[in-house]
Amino acid sequence: MVSGHVGCAGCGAAIAMRFFLQALGNQAIMVMPACCWSIIAGSYPMSSLRIPLIHTAFETGGAVASGVRAALDMKGDTQTTVVTWAGDGGTFDIGFQALSGAVERNEDFIYVCYDNEAYMNTGVQRSSSTPYGAWTTTTPGREWKRMRKKNIVEALVAHRIPYAATASIAYPQDLMAKVAKAKAIKGSRFLHIFASCPTGWRIPSELSVKIARMAVQTNIFPLYEVENGVKYTINLSPKGYLVREYFKLQGRFKHLSDQDLSEIQNMVNEDWNLLLRKAGLPQVQGEHM
Amino acid sequence: MKAKNNSIRLPERLLISRSYTTSESNKTGSWRYLMPRYYEKTAPCSVACPAAEDIGRIQMLNTQGFFKEAWDTILVENPFPAVCGRICFHPCEKVCNRGRFDEAVSIRALERFVADTAQRYKLTSGIEPMAFTGKRIAVVGAGPAGLAAAHFLHLLGYDCHVFEALPEPGGILRWGLPRYRLPLAALQPEIERIRNSGVSIYCGQAVGRDFLHSAGETYGAVFMACGAQRMPLLRIPGEDLPGISEGLAFLCSVAQGGGPGFQGTAAVIGGGNTAVDVARCLRRLGARAMIIYRRRREDMPAFAEEIELALLEGVELLELYAPIRIEKEGNGLRLTLQQMKIGAMGADGRMRVVPDENRIRELTVDQVFKAIGFEAAEPWHVPEAGAVSHLKLRQAVLTQGANSVPVVYCGDPVTEIQSVVHAVASAKEGAMALHVLLTGGTAAVAETLAAAAVGPGGSLSMEAFLKGERLNRSSHVVAYEEINIDHFQYAPRMIQPRLLQAERVASFAEIDLKISAGMAIREAERCFNCGLCNQCDNCRLFCPDLAVRQEDSKRGRRIDYDYCKGCGICVVECPRNAMVLEEEQDS
Amino acid sequence: MKQVLEGSHAVAEAVRLAKVQVISAYPITPQTHIVERLSDYCADGTIKARFLRVESEHSALAVMIGAASTGMRTFTATSSQGLALMHELLHWSSGARLPIVMAEVNRALAPGWNIWADQTDSLSQRDTGWIQLYCETGQEVLDTTLLAFRLAEAVNLPVMVVLDAFFLSHTYEPVDIPSQAQVDEFLPPIIPRIQLDPANPCALNQLSPPNIYMEMRYQIHLVMQAALSELEKFEGDFERIFGRRYGAVEPFLCQDAEIILVTSGTITSTSRQFVLDQRAQGEKIGVLKVKLFRPFPVEAVRGYLKNARKVGVIDRNFSFGAGGIFAQEVRAALYGLARRPPVFGFIAGLGGRDVTLESLGEILTRLKTLKRPDPESIWIGLQEVQLAGPKS
Ligand SMILES: Cc1cc2nc3c(=O)[nH]c(=O)nc-3n(C[C@H](O)[C@H](O)[C@H](O)COP(=O)(O)OP(=O)(O)OC[C@H]3O[C@@H](n4cnc5c(N)ncnc54)[C@H](O)[C@@H]3O)c2cc1C
Ligand SMILES: Cc1ncc(C[n+]2csc(CCOP(=O)(O)OP(=O)(O)O)c2C)c(N)n1
Ligand code: SF4
Ligand SMILES: [Mg+2]
């Protein structure tokens, strides 16, 4: 990755790519469905990436990568890693079918979803990754999103793929370790990287990483991995910040009442306990969990 | 019939959306309206340290195992790390930002570790003194103030002759401080280092008052560092009875050879370090020791930790008792004690104590030690009021008589607190002031010294004075809120290994045991390095625009403003506030 | 070697002989026999290719895009709904200049569900930048598929080989299957001009701003035009090796014809018989089969039709609100001529309805009686329908 890309100031997705490529190396081919990164990666004739990259249609991340992999297989190339780099929209929503198809076939590739929790490329519209409570340009005013975020990792885990993990731009070591781990595994690997978006979240650019870290610390975005659909490992036990502290910093949540926030806290607690159960760990009670 | 066609030929090259160059030609720096910049700031510990030791940096070096460099970094500001690493009251640790997170860093223990390591490997300091000025300076008294003055003056390019009345240098460090706190083996190499650097120390040379007048023949200036060893009177009946002695004299005899064996009960009057040390020495000699203090325990000037240890060693403390008379009783002495109580708050912020009616208590002991603070032994040890020029600095006084050389007074008689590190600070301030006076005149002193101040506290840095890198730092003192604690994990403060309680009173062996390098590094890693870049690389790591570049410089990285969009992540993710984000200046 | 083959299997044989490297497809009647045969071939090692059994046509074409962008010879097959689902990626494949070959079995679009022959599916993709070749016989299917690879790889555009549902896809005919050596001579291994390669990294299909997008499109236009002569050239090669030739258009007794029927696909075969029957009765009638629909062979069409008195275009397709699609194209082609025959549009055989000799007789009657093409499209064989069920 090189300088001069046109990601917004403080773009978490740009940071995500840096860490990812740092751990992955250059022996790779990247497939990129429509997303902010389609722009960040550069317009003709420039590229901000130093690896071969194919921009593709929004919903084709899983399938185009399958084609690239098939081609490499035909060439007998076992060294090159095929990677799909997609946004949450391209993963949770429009690209879900192709992704599900690809991982069901256990295609040998790494699928990375950098999650900025909305369609940012097109101007902050809601996706099924947009969290409960968030404002977006299609969930404006009192119509703020009242549906919970889709648990994409669990959906992938249900496919019993060899490796699925969450990661965050705020935890580079963890992220890079997971990339390295994923790289060494054969078959479908899924990385869900939390990547803050100052523009869409209405946050100061300098807090981009800090807020991503808080998402982990509040258990809103736990760091964990699942091997072969069964073996859960939680990679970090958070310090236990309150959800409201995370919400307070972001413009997209500023309309929420205390009541809303405590409901959200309950949801987060519930999800966390669910994860703990899957990881075979004891449940926890109380607000700070 | 063959289909005709307009015979368009295939283009030779594909015109497709395929990149052939990088996005580096986009100079995204033009987007910026806020500008991040490396700007180191001041750590609270270094402000609280009277010697302005660059503690954040020292710990940074320690974490890397650069103990020699850490040692040199201390020595520029304080020639006594082995001493201060043991007995300093460490005001630095009280303000340590880490204390708000979990527990303060064991700064003192780390200082001792560095000094001991340097001694073990017989390291020589790598600090280069300035070019010789051609001037020679006399220093009277080889206590910590005098020796430190010689050390700093030597650094500034002066030749120093130190005159000491006693047969060995060290002052109270040599004759007063008990060995279980400061072993000779720790002190002596420090003094040797100063001597070896080129300072001449003449022992058994008591200097008389006239010297101040005659010195001008040989010396460009005189440093007065005679300490304050005279015990003021208790002003109670019976204070000169036999069996009543002065604490410091007792400690001196202990220091010279173990002191007399002693079985009975002793009362020690006072609440300072001397009182506590006397009592603890008495315990080691086999006595029952009782400290009698007119105020409360929390009011005692002695260091809290020392009091704590003393009590653990079996010293008894009688708080709120003022002796009003001492009488002979058989072979012993009878003390009459007035019970005191807390009165109004005094002007100095301390609670006053007043007699509690006529509640009296009597106590019979075998011996009494007086340890109630010190003053200068001779009137000429303190600055003369009538000097022509009389510059009162924070910890030192600079005078210049009509026909005499400048005289600098430093150490115990003039410092705000009587402690080793204050003696060092005082010597440093005096040396700097003198140097400015000799090179730029009196008028420049205040301003030049202010420029070498670390933070608002008035501690002076020799490194800054010598125009070293510290000068580039902001005087802004980093507050706890400015630390990005996300980058730190809770880790308990190291536990100082010590002799077992029973072993302590059995000998004069040093109580605090040495720590391993691993332990030291771990402890040093707890340091936030407030305001200082410790090369953690977060700024480069997290930059979304790859605008922080590695380079071959001391900092190791620079911001490429061609691409920096000014998002500010580097500034926030700098765990220790070593950067700033400022409005972009219109060019 | 002659064999009696289904049209679908003729496709499969061509794909085998073309040594395709990556295949991906999603089943839809009436394309399934192609996919099943190829599956067998890949499974038993007859074809050394990766066959991706994906979850949709959309993904099938996406796989093609990925594989072709990595330098592979690729093949897919679909029909109707499947093709419609691929629509976005049809544009993508041509815009990316990928030499993908697809067999497309013409089938009607729902609703209501109808699996029978109808060309509207492929013709409504006419602006996607794909070369489209319509076939009449099993032999032509096999031959055209081979030609398609050669052409696609020469011009870097995707090619669709189109065959009618059932009439061709499921009809057994004797087909001459060439030897591998012959095919190898005609179709050497692909030399990819676009290739994702870590040794030579570049980004493909990137954001292309207004300052360059138009030039890129213009080149596709130029290449489309050049494809006409390229096809002719390859047909020359083909004829040399295999002894067969088709042409972008194929005239049948057009030389002296006063009335020329323009056809495509299997209707052509019926029309040939009809022409022979009518000639026997003294009618000066001929057939012009249009094989190449994109690029449209304007000059050839003009050449064959300009001297006719009347032209009747038979469309098994319809563009609502306009007319039969071939008719529109033929009219547009002739428009530039100073003297041009009137073009009558006939809509016949939608949704797999048979176009019989009788249907053609009706067309001829209309052609003879009508002075002007008015209305523009004449629907042949429409029945009276009794409307029943709820009102509105
Ligand atoms: C028992 C005790 C315990 C202490 N514990 C601590 C502690 O734990 N931590 C801490 O920081 N501080 C402690 N202090 C205080 C500390 O020791 C003093 O503040 C410090 O030593 C002052 O240094 P100085 O050089 O000014 O004086 P001194 O150490 O008193 O040195 C003065 C020197 O000048 C010499 N001298 C005097 N007159 C003449 C003359 N006319 N000619 C030549 N030489 C002369 C003296 O012999 C002496 O060597 C303690 C003090 C005592 C008494
Ligand atoms: C089929 C299709 N529908 C819609 C779009 C428009 N579109 C492009 S990117 C995008 C949103 C991308 O969202 P996401 O995947 O979350 O990536 P982000 O931009 O947030 O990084 C949309 C809706 C498209 N390119 N293709
Ligand atoms: S909109 Fe958000 S995700 Fe997209 S480039 Fe800007 S900061 Fe990054
Ligand atoms: Mg998104």
mmCIF file of N, CA and C in Angstrom, chain C residues 226-258:
data_model
loop_
_atom_site.group_PDB
_atom_site.id
_atom_site.type_symbol
_atom_site.label_atom_id
_atom_site.label_comp_id
_atom_site.label_asym_id
_atom_site.label_seq_id
_atom_site.Cartn_x
_atom_site.Cartn_y
_atom_site.Cartn_z
ATOM 1 N N ALA C 226 -13.938 -4.395 -35.818
ATOM 2 C CA ALA C 226 -12.863 -5.236 -36.340
ATOM 3 C C ALA C 226 -13.229 -6.707 -36.263
ATOM 4 N N ALA C 227 -14.113 -7.022 -35.321
ATOM 5 C CA ALA C 227 -14.503 -8.423 -35.150
ATOM 6 C C ALA C 227 -15.118 -8.990 -36.428
ATOM 7 N N LEU C 228 -15.733 -8.129 -37.232
ATOM 8 C CA LEU C 228 -16.326 -8.591 -38.488
ATOM 9 C C LEU C 228 -15.270 -9.208 -39.389
ATOM 10 N N SER C 229 -14.190 -8.486 -39.586
ATOM 11 C CA SER C 229 -13.155 -9.004 -40.478
ATOM 12 C C SER C 229 -12.383 -10.131 -39.807
ATOM 13 N N GLU C 230 -12.248 -10.052 -38.482
ATOM 14 C CA GLU C 230 -11.561 -11.126 -37.765
ATOM 15 C C GLU C 230 -12.324 -12.435 -37.942
ATOM 16 N N LEU C 231 -13.643 -12.328 -37.807
ATOM 17 C CA LEU C 231 -14.458 -13.527 -37.945
ATOM 18 C C LEU C 231 -14.268 -14.115 -39.337
ATOM 19 N N GLU C 232 -14.271 -13.216 -40.293
ATOM 20 C CA GLU C 232 -14.121 -13.680 -41.671
ATOM 21 C C GLU C 232 -12.783 -14.400 -41.842
ATOM 22 N N LYS C 233 -11.763 -13.806 -41.267
ATOM 23 C CA LYS C 233 -10.432 -14.389 -41.341
ATOM 24 C C LYS C 233 -10.421 -15.795 -40.701
ATOM 25 N N PHE C 234 -11.008 -15.879 -39.517
ATOM 26 C CA PHE C 234 -10.994 -17.171 -38.822
ATOM 27 C C PHE C 234 -11.857 -18.201 -39.534
ATOM 28 N N GLU C 235 -12.913 -17.709 -40.166
ATOM 29 C CA GLU C 235 -13.730 -18.659 -40.927
ATOM 30 C C GLU C 235 -12.925 -19.226 -42.098
ATOM 31 N N GLY C 236 -12.047 -18.389 -42.623
ATOM 32 C CA GLY C 236 -11.148 -18.868 -43.678
ATOM 33 C C GLY C 236 -10.271 -20.001 -43.152
ATOM 34 N N ASP C 237 -9.661 -19.758 -42.002
ATOM 35 C CA ASP C 237 -8.846 -20.795 -41.356
ATOM 36 C C ASP C 237 -9.669 -22.047 -41.113
ATOM 37 N N PHE C 238 -10.859 -21.812 -40.618
ATOM 38 C CA PHE C 238 -11.734 -22.915 -40.242
ATOM 39 C C PHE C 238 -12.060 -23.771 -41.461
ATOM 40 N N GLU C 239 -12.371 -23.067 -42.519
ATOM 41 C CA GLU C 239 -12.734 -23.768 -43.744
ATOM 42 C C GLU C 239 -11.555 -24.601 -44.241
ATOM 43 N N ARG C 240 -10.373 -23.996 -44.149
ATOM 44 C CA ARG C 240 -9.172 -24.698 -44.603
ATOM 45 C C ARG C 240 -8.992 -26.000 -43.829
ATOM 46 N N ILE C 241 -9.238 -25.941 -42.539
ATOM 47 C CA ILE C 241 -8.979 -27.124 -41.714
ATOM 48 C C ILE C 241 -10.165 -28.086 -41.712
ATOM 49 N N PHE C 242 -11.368 -27.510 -41.615
ATOM 50 C CA PHE C 242 -12.526 -28.383 -41.408
ATOM 51 C C PHE C 242 -13.436 -28.499 -42.639
ATOM 52 N N GLY C 243 -13.202 -27.627 -43.616
ATOM 53 C CA GLY C 243 -14.008 -27.703 -44.835
ATOM 54 C C GLY C 243 -15.411 -27.145 -44.688
ATOM 55 N N ARG C 244 -15.630 -26.350 -43.663
ATOM 56 C CA ARG C 244 -16.966 -25.763 -43.515
ATOM 57 C C ARG C 244 -16.823 -24.275 -43.290
ATOM 58 N N ARG C 245 -17.886 -23.561 -43.733
ATOM 59 C CA ARG C 245 -17.881 -22.119 -43.570
ATOM 60 C C ARG C 245 -19.327 -21.665 -43.407
ATOM 61 N N TYR C 246 -19.535 -20.622 -42.593
ATOM 62 C CA TYR C 246 -20.903 -20.146 -42.357
ATOM 63 C C TYR C 246 -21.097 -18.705 -42.817
ATOM 64 N N GLY C 247 -20.237 -17.828 -42.359
ATOM 65 C CA GLY C 247 -20.408 -16.415 -42.697
ATOM 66 C C GLY C 247 -21.242 -15.698 -41.661
ATOM 67 N N ALA C 248 -21.032 -14.405 -41.596
ATOM 68 C CA ALA C 248 -21.785 -13.584 -40.653
ATOM 69 C C ALA C 248 -23.268 -13.641 -41.019
ATOM 70 N N VAL C 249 -23.532 -13.660 -42.329
ATOM 71 C CA VAL C 249 -24.896 -13.920 -42.797
ATOM 72 C C VAL C 249 -24.784 -15.028 -43.832
ATOM 73 N N GLU C 250 -25.873 -15.769 -44.012
ATOM 74 C CA GLU C 250 -25.818 -16.858 -44.989
ATOM 75 C C GLU C 250 -27.022 -16.739 -45.921
ATOM 76 N N PRO C 251 -26.777 -16.424 -47.177
ATOM 77 C CA PRO C 251 -27.896 -16.289 -48.110
ATOM 78 C C PRO C 251 -28.319 -17.655 -48.641
ATOM 79 N N PHE C 252 -29.595 -17.820 -48.810
ATOM 80 C CA PHE C 252 -30.112 -19.058 -49.425
ATOM 81 C C PHE C 252 -31.060 -18.645 -50.548
ATOM 82 N N LEU C 253 -30.588 -18.811 -51.752
ATOM 83 C CA LEU C 253 -31.361 -18.475 -52.953
ATOM 84 C C LEU C 253 -31.798 -17.011 -52.965
ATOM 85 N N CYS C 254 -30.891 -16.154 -52.574
ATOM 86 C CA CYS C 254 -31.231 -14.738 -52.489
ATOM 87 C C CYS C 254 -30.953 -13.987 -53.806
ATOM 88 N N GLN C 255 -30.062 -14.590 -54.662
ATOM 89 C CA GLN C 255 -29.524 -13.885 -55.817
ATOM 90 C C GLN C 255 -30.601 -13.132 -56.620
ATOM 91 N N ASP C 256 -31.624 -13.874 -57.011
ATOM 92 C CA ASP C 256 -32.625 -13.257 -57.883
ATOM 93 C C ASP C 256 -33.940 -13.046 -57.154
ATOM 94 N N ALA C 257 -33.873 -13.205 -55.833
ATOM 95 C CA ALA C 257 -35.131 -13.203 -55.085
ATOM 96 C C ALA C 257 -35.766 -11.827 -55.021
ATOM 97 N N GLU C 258 -37.082 -11.774 -55.225
ATOM 98 C CA GLU C 258 -37.809 -10.521 -55.073
ATOM 99 C C GLU C 258 -38.236 -10.333 -53.629
#
